[in-house]
mmCIF file of C-alpha atoms in Angstrom:
data_model
loop_
_atom_site.group_PDB
_atom_site.id
_atom_site.type_symbol
_atom_site.label_atom_id
_atom_site.label_comp_id
_atom_site.label_asym_id
_atom_site.label_seq_id
_atom_site.Cartn_x
_atom_site.Cartn_y
_atom_site.Cartn_z
ATOM 1 C CA GLN A 416 -27.258 28.725 -9.363
ATOM 2 C CA LYS A 417 -30.217 29.278 -6.796
ATOM 3 C CA GLU A 418 -33.558 29.900 -7.860
ATOM 4 C CA VAL A 419 -33.602 33.299 -6.293
ATOM 5 C CA GLU A 420 -30.937 35.517 -5.010
ATOM 6 C CA GLN A 421 -31.127 38.444 -2.811
ATOM 7 C CA ASN A 422 -28.120 40.932 -1.219
ATOM 8 C CA SER A 423 -28.220 39.732 2.337
ATOM 9 C CA GLY A 424 -27.456 43.382 2.997
ATOM 10 C CA PRO A 425 -27.880 44.719 5.746
ATOM 11 C CA LEU A 426 -29.172 47.813 4.088
ATOM 12 C CA SER A 427 -29.193 51.071 6.187
ATOM 13 C CA VAL A 428 -31.140 53.995 5.076
ATOM 14 C CA PRO A 429 -31.940 57.209 6.649
ATOM 15 C CA GLU A 430 -35.611 58.015 7.735
ATOM 16 C CA GLY A 431 -37.479 59.511 4.647
ATOM 17 C CA ALA A 432 -34.914 58.149 2.236
ATOM 18 C CA ILE A 433 -35.546 55.762 -0.554
ATOM 19 C CA ALA A 434 -34.613 52.106 0.156
ATOM 20 C CA SER A 435 -34.265 49.940 -2.904
ATOM 21 C CA LEU A 436 -34.018 46.136 -2.370
ATOM 22 C CA ASN A 437 -33.392 43.786 -5.512
ATOM 23 C CA CYS A 438 -33.763 40.341 -6.333
ATOM 24 C CA THR A 439 -32.704 37.931 -9.191
ATOM 25 C CA TYR A 440 -34.235 34.677 -10.187
ATOM 26 C CA SER A 441 -33.002 31.980 -12.376
ATOM 27 C CA ASP A 442 -36.181 30.726 -14.304
ATOM 28 C CA ARG A 443 -36.668 32.645 -17.256
ATOM 29 C CA GLY A 444 -40.220 31.394 -17.430
ATOM 30 C CA SER A 445 -41.435 32.660 -14.136
ATOM 31 C CA GLN A 446 -44.455 34.767 -14.731
ATOM 32 C CA SER A 447 -45.406 36.081 -10.676
ATOM 33 C CA PHE A 448 -43.057 37.447 -8.263
ATOM 34 C CA PHE A 449 -43.865 38.407 -4.535
ATOM 35 C CA TRP A 450 -42.261 40.353 -1.724
ATOM 36 C CA TYR A 451 -42.743 39.302 1.899
ATOM 37 C CA ARG A 452 -41.616 41.326 5.010
ATOM 38 C CA GLN A 453 -40.559 39.550 8.061
ATOM 39 C CA TYR A 454 -40.191 41.445 11.263
ATOM 40 C CA SER A 455 -37.413 39.918 13.750
ATOM 41 C CA GLY A 456 -38.961 37.121 15.546
ATOM 42 C CA LYS A 457 -42.290 36.875 13.452
ATOM 43 C CA SER A 458 -43.602 35.236 10.529
ATOM 44 C CA PRO A 459 -43.295 36.307 6.973
ATOM 45 C CA GLU A 460 -46.203 38.587 5.223
ATOM 46 C CA LEU A 461 -47.036 39.452 1.887
ATOM 47 C CA ILE A 462 -46.788 42.866 1.009
ATOM 48 C CA MET A 463 -46.331 43.283 -2.830
ATOM 49 C CA SER A 464 -46.946 40.942 -5.903
ATOM 50 C CA ILE A 465 -46.091 41.851 -9.436
ATOM 51 C CA TYR A 466 -46.974 39.897 -12.769
ATOM 52 C CA SER A 467 -46.105 42.364 -15.715
ATOM 53 C CA ASN A 468 -43.037 44.337 -16.493
ATOM 54 C CA GLY A 469 -42.720 47.657 -15.221
ATOM 55 C CA ASP A 470 -43.795 49.297 -12.045
ATOM 56 C CA LYS A 471 -46.570 48.501 -9.413
ATOM 57 C CA GLU A 472 -47.484 51.109 -6.878
ATOM 58 C CA ASP A 473 -49.028 50.712 -3.510
ATOM 59 C CA GLY A 474 -48.584 53.410 -0.975
ATOM 60 C CA ARG A 475 -44.966 53.923 -0.423
ATOM 61 C CA PHE A 476 -44.147 50.592 -1.932
ATOM 62 C CA THR A 477 -43.215 50.164 -5.423
ATOM 63 C CA ALA A 478 -42.197 46.891 -7.303
ATOM 64 C CA GLN A 479 -40.416 46.791 -10.408
ATOM 65 C CA LEU A 480 -40.148 44.249 -12.658
ATOM 66 C CA ASN A 481 -37.850 43.113 -15.825
ATOM 67 C CA LYS A 482 -38.428 39.894 -17.092
ATOM 68 C CA ALA A 483 -35.710 40.500 -19.722
ATOM 69 C CA SER A 484 -33.190 40.918 -17.241
ATOM 70 C CA GLN A 485 -34.614 38.646 -14.877
ATOM 71 C CA TYR A 486 -34.855 41.053 -11.687
ATOM 72 C CA VAL A 487 -37.411 42.393 -9.527
ATOM 73 C CA SER A 488 -36.910 45.027 -7.051
ATOM 74 C CA LEU A 489 -38.877 46.741 -4.296
ATOM 75 C CA LEU A 490 -38.631 50.687 -3.319
ATOM 76 C CA ILE A 491 -39.720 52.003 -0.558
ATOM 77 C CA ARG A 492 -40.244 55.786 -0.560
ATOM 78 C CA ASP A 493 -40.195 58.046 2.632
ATOM 79 C CA SER A 494 -38.526 55.141 4.699
ATOM 80 C CA GLN A 495 -39.782 54.930 8.357
ATOM 81 C CA PRO A 496 -38.097 53.088 11.488
ATOM 82 C CA SER A 497 -41.459 50.629 11.171
ATOM 83 C CA ASP A 498 -40.044 49.463 7.883
ATOM 84 C CA SER A 499 -36.892 47.928 9.395
ATOM 85 C CA ALA A 500 -37.310 44.387 8.694
ATOM 86 C CA THR A 501 -36.147 41.531 6.532
ATOM 87 C CA TYR A 502 -37.810 41.645 3.065
ATOM 88 C CA LEU A 503 -37.892 38.067 1.116
ATOM 89 C CA CYS A 504 -38.255 37.821 -2.249
ATOM 90 C CA ALA A 505 -40.193 35.109 -3.711
ATOM 91 C CA VAL A 506 -40.956 33.235 -7.188
ATOM 92 C CA PRO A 507 -43.171 30.539 -7.581
ATOM 93 C CA SER A 508 -42.295 27.195 -9.220
ATOM 94 C CA ASN A 509 -43.728 26.556 -12.720
ATOM 95 C CA THR A 510 -46.280 24.172 -11.545
ATOM 96 C CA GLY A 511 -47.050 26.796 -8.814
ATOM 97 C CA ASN A 512 -47.002 24.368 -6.136
ATOM 98 C CA GLN A 513 -43.920 25.694 -4.482
ATOM 99 C CA PHE A 514 -42.328 28.992 -3.772
ATOM 100 C CA TYR A 515 -38.907 29.817 -3.793
ATOM 101 C CA PHE A 516 -37.634 32.220 -1.262
ATOM 102 C CA GLY A 517 -34.466 34.225 -1.476
ATOM 103 C CA THR A 518 -32.337 34.532 1.911
ATOM 104 C CA GLY A 519 -33.688 38.077 2.383
ATOM 105 C CA THR A 520 -32.544 41.395 2.788
ATOM 106 C CA SER A 521 -32.293 43.084 6.125
ATOM 107 C CA LEU A 522 -33.192 46.749 6.285
ATOM 108 C CA THR A 523 -32.531 48.934 8.863
ATOM 109 C CA VAL A 524 -34.085 52.594 8.775
ATOM 110 C CA ILE A 525 -32.146 55.065 11.213
ATOM 111 C CA PRO A 526 -34.410 57.997 13.041
ATOM 112 C CA ASP B 705 -59.620 31.653 16.275
ATOM 113 C CA ALA B 706 -59.566 32.159 12.851
ATOM 114 C CA GLY B 707 -56.274 31.798 11.119
ATOM 115 C CA ILE B 708 -53.443 29.665 11.034
ATOM 116 C CA THR B 709 -52.003 28.388 14.163
ATOM 117 C CA GLN B 710 -48.660 26.436 15.451
ATOM 118 C CA SER B 711 -47.977 24.206 18.406
ATOM 119 C CA PRO B 712 -45.550 24.438 20.542
ATOM 120 C CA ARG B 713 -44.313 27.559 19.815
ATOM 121 C CA TYR B 714 -41.061 26.493 21.593
ATOM 122 C CA LYS B 715 -39.662 22.951 21.946
ATOM 123 C CA ILE B 716 -36.421 21.927 23.513
ATOM 124 C CA THR B 717 -35.617 18.256 22.656
ATOM 125 C CA GLU B 718 -32.607 15.613 22.595
ATOM 126 C CA THR B 719 -30.901 14.228 19.657
ATOM 127 C CA GLY B 720 -32.682 10.924 18.815
ATOM 128 C CA ARG B 721 -36.097 11.873 20.005
ATOM 129 C CA GLN B 722 -39.093 11.961 17.980
ATOM 130 C CA VAL B 723 -41.124 15.447 17.770
ATOM 131 C CA THR B 724 -44.077 16.409 16.198
ATOM 132 C CA LEU B 725 -45.031 19.900 15.354
ATOM 133 C CA MET B 726 -48.602 21.011 15.110
ATOM 134 C CA CYS B 727 -50.037 23.055 12.091
ATOM 135 C CA HIS B 728 -53.899 24.047 12.034
ATOM 136 C CA GLN B 729 -55.688 26.194 9.734
ATOM 137 C CA THR B 730 -59.549 27.498 9.796
ATOM 138 C CA TRP B 731 -59.531 28.761 6.231
ATOM 139 C CA SER B 732 -60.163 25.550 4.444
ATOM 140 C CA HIS B 733 -57.231 26.224 2.369
ATOM 141 C CA SER B 734 -56.158 23.421 0.062
ATOM 142 C CA TYR B 735 -52.862 24.394 0.216
ATOM 143 C CA MET B 736 -50.497 23.750 3.222
ATOM 144 C CA PHE B 737 -46.569 23.960 3.636
ATOM 145 C CA TRP B 738 -43.781 23.507 5.742
ATOM 146 C CA TYR B 739 -40.937 25.462 6.015
ATOM 147 C CA ARG B 740 -37.857 25.919 7.929
ATOM 148 C CA GLN B 741 -35.665 29.347 8.446
ATOM 149 C CA ASP B 742 -32.018 29.325 8.937
ATOM 150 C CA LEU B 743 -29.380 32.027 9.073
ATOM 151 C CA GLY B 744 -27.880 32.317 5.463
ATOM 152 C CA HIS B 745 -30.710 29.738 4.004
ATOM 153 C CA GLY B 746 -33.668 31.712 4.079
ATOM 154 C CA LEU B 747 -36.996 29.907 4.024
ATOM 155 C CA ARG B 748 -36.590 26.445 2.798
ATOM 156 C CA LEU B 749 -39.547 23.951 1.849
ATOM 157 C CA ILE B 750 -39.557 20.739 3.583
ATOM 158 C CA TYR B 751 -43.011 19.294 2.605
ATOM 159 C CA TYR B 752 -46.177 20.594 1.061
ATOM 160 C CA SER B 753 -49.813 19.008 0.622
ATOM 161 C CA ALA B 754 -52.293 19.995 -2.171
ATOM 162 C CA ALA B 755 -55.042 18.443 -0.278
ATOM 163 C CA ALA B 756 -55.989 15.842 2.301
ATOM 164 C CA ASP B 757 -54.050 12.555 1.528
ATOM 165 C CA ILE B 758 -51.949 14.315 -0.995
ATOM 166 C CA THR B 759 -48.214 15.304 0.010
ATOM 167 C CA ASP B 760 -45.036 16.009 -1.731
ATOM 168 C CA LYS B 761 -41.489 16.799 -0.967
ATOM 169 C CA GLY B 762 -40.199 20.162 -1.154
ATOM 170 C CA GLU B 763 -36.128 21.284 -1.150
ATOM 171 C CA VAL B 764 -34.950 19.636 2.060
ATOM 172 C CA PRO B 765 -37.516 16.584 3.261
ATOM 173 C CA ASP B 766 -34.793 14.375 4.584
ATOM 174 C CA GLY B 767 -35.372 13.401 8.448
ATOM 175 C CA TYR B 768 -39.192 14.738 8.324
ATOM 176 C CA VAL B 769 -42.411 12.942 7.911
ATOM 177 C CA VAL B 770 -45.827 14.529 7.044
ATOM 178 C CA SER B 771 -49.340 13.530 7.035
ATOM 179 C CA ARG B 772 -52.759 15.220 6.138
ATOM 180 C CA SER B 773 -55.688 13.219 7.169
ATOM 181 C CA LYS B 774 -58.105 16.338 7.613
ATOM 182 C CA THR B 775 -57.736 19.411 5.395
ATOM 183 C CA GLU B 776 -57.234 21.886 8.626
ATOM 184 C CA ASN B 777 -54.444 19.884 9.921
ATOM 185 C CA PHE B 778 -50.772 19.172 8.609
ATOM 186 C CA PRO B 779 -48.443 17.833 11.507
ATOM 187 C CA LEU B 780 -44.741 17.558 10.667
ATOM 188 C CA THR B 781 -42.426 14.752 12.491
ATOM 189 C CA LEU B 782 -38.960 14.663 12.968
ATOM 190 C CA GLU B 783 -38.799 11.007 13.687
ATOM 191 C CA SER B 784 -35.131 11.094 15.077
ATOM 192 C CA ALA B 785 -34.173 14.697 15.907
ATOM 193 C CA THR B 786 -30.747 15.643 15.029
ATOM 194 C CA ARG B 787 -28.545 18.714 15.899
ATOM 195 C CA SER B 788 -29.073 20.049 12.166
ATOM 196 C CA GLN B 789 -32.689 20.048 12.684
ATOM 197 C CA THR B 790 -32.506 22.919 15.113
ATOM 198 C CA SER B 791 -34.518 25.808 13.485
ATOM 199 C CA VAL B 792 -37.412 27.816 13.043
ATOM 200 C CA TYR B 793 -40.262 26.230 11.475
ATOM 201 C CA PHE B 794 -42.962 27.844 9.775
ATOM 202 C CA CYS B 795 -46.322 26.436 8.438
ATOM 203 C CA ALA B 796 -48.131 28.279 5.775
ATOM 204 C CA SER B 797 -51.213 27.721 3.760
ATOM 205 C CA SER B 798 -53.011 29.142 0.557
ATOM 206 C CA ASP B 799 -55.659 28.463 -1.746
ATOM 207 C CA PRO B 800 -54.995 27.042 -5.508
ATOM 208 C CA GLY B 801 -54.794 30.057 -7.849
ATOM 209 C CA ASP B 802 -54.023 32.353 -5.014
ATOM 210 C CA TYR B 803 -50.276 32.611 -4.579
ATOM 211 C CA GLU B 804 -50.567 34.363 -1.254
ATOM 212 C CA GLN B 805 -49.310 32.311 1.321
ATOM 213 C CA TYR B 806 -50.162 32.954 4.953
ATOM 214 C CA PHE B 807 -47.870 31.835 7.459
ATOM 215 C CA GLY B 808 -48.292 30.557 11.169
ATOM 216 C CA PRO B 809 -46.449 32.133 13.653
ATOM 217 C CA GLY B 810 -43.416 29.552 13.608
ATOM 218 C CA THR B 811 -42.160 27.327 16.324
ATOM 219 C CA ARG B 812 -38.700 27.676 17.478
ATOM 220 C CA LEU B 813 -37.157 24.043 17.927
ATOM 221 C CA THR B 814 -33.759 23.484 19.632
ATOM 222 C CA VAL B 815 -32.271 19.841 19.540
ATOM 223 C CA THR B 816 -29.548 19.425 22.166
#
């Protein structure tokens, strides 16, 4: 089983809708979780981090963490065409020296 | 320019050749990383370094060599390139205790 798993998609949503991206992880001891966005041909950039169970909101983005079920999700409200990208879930190793990345979910927002 | 840079941005080489990809960061971050990104596999860690002269293997180190004599530089060498090493390579850096990794623009390597 991979450390981090994501549905590769592609996921298509109409402009203005809510996009929901999901990620599961295997290490029950993981404490921190990260979402990176990667535009086509570009490098990944961090958009959200979450450390505690529950929701964390930042503008149109909400990260949700459920440690008991070992999943973390990213909601994008009022989706815009500029949100079209691949979203990568990342979980640090227990030493913090390495990151395990999911394969990413490709999101397309249709105008 | 401040930040993290990689060179070359594009490289085509032949099987069996030695290739070195360069990575340079100006933030004095302790940690530096090399990833490769392939369709269906996502980002996979090749090697990382916690400080100058300290390196360690990641998930897919075979066929690669790294060194870190200076904090700001972290070159990745393919000693004898193979077609399976055709990929996009990303360098990243971070500070201890700060989990955010800052990525360079990437190098697209093609091995023919």
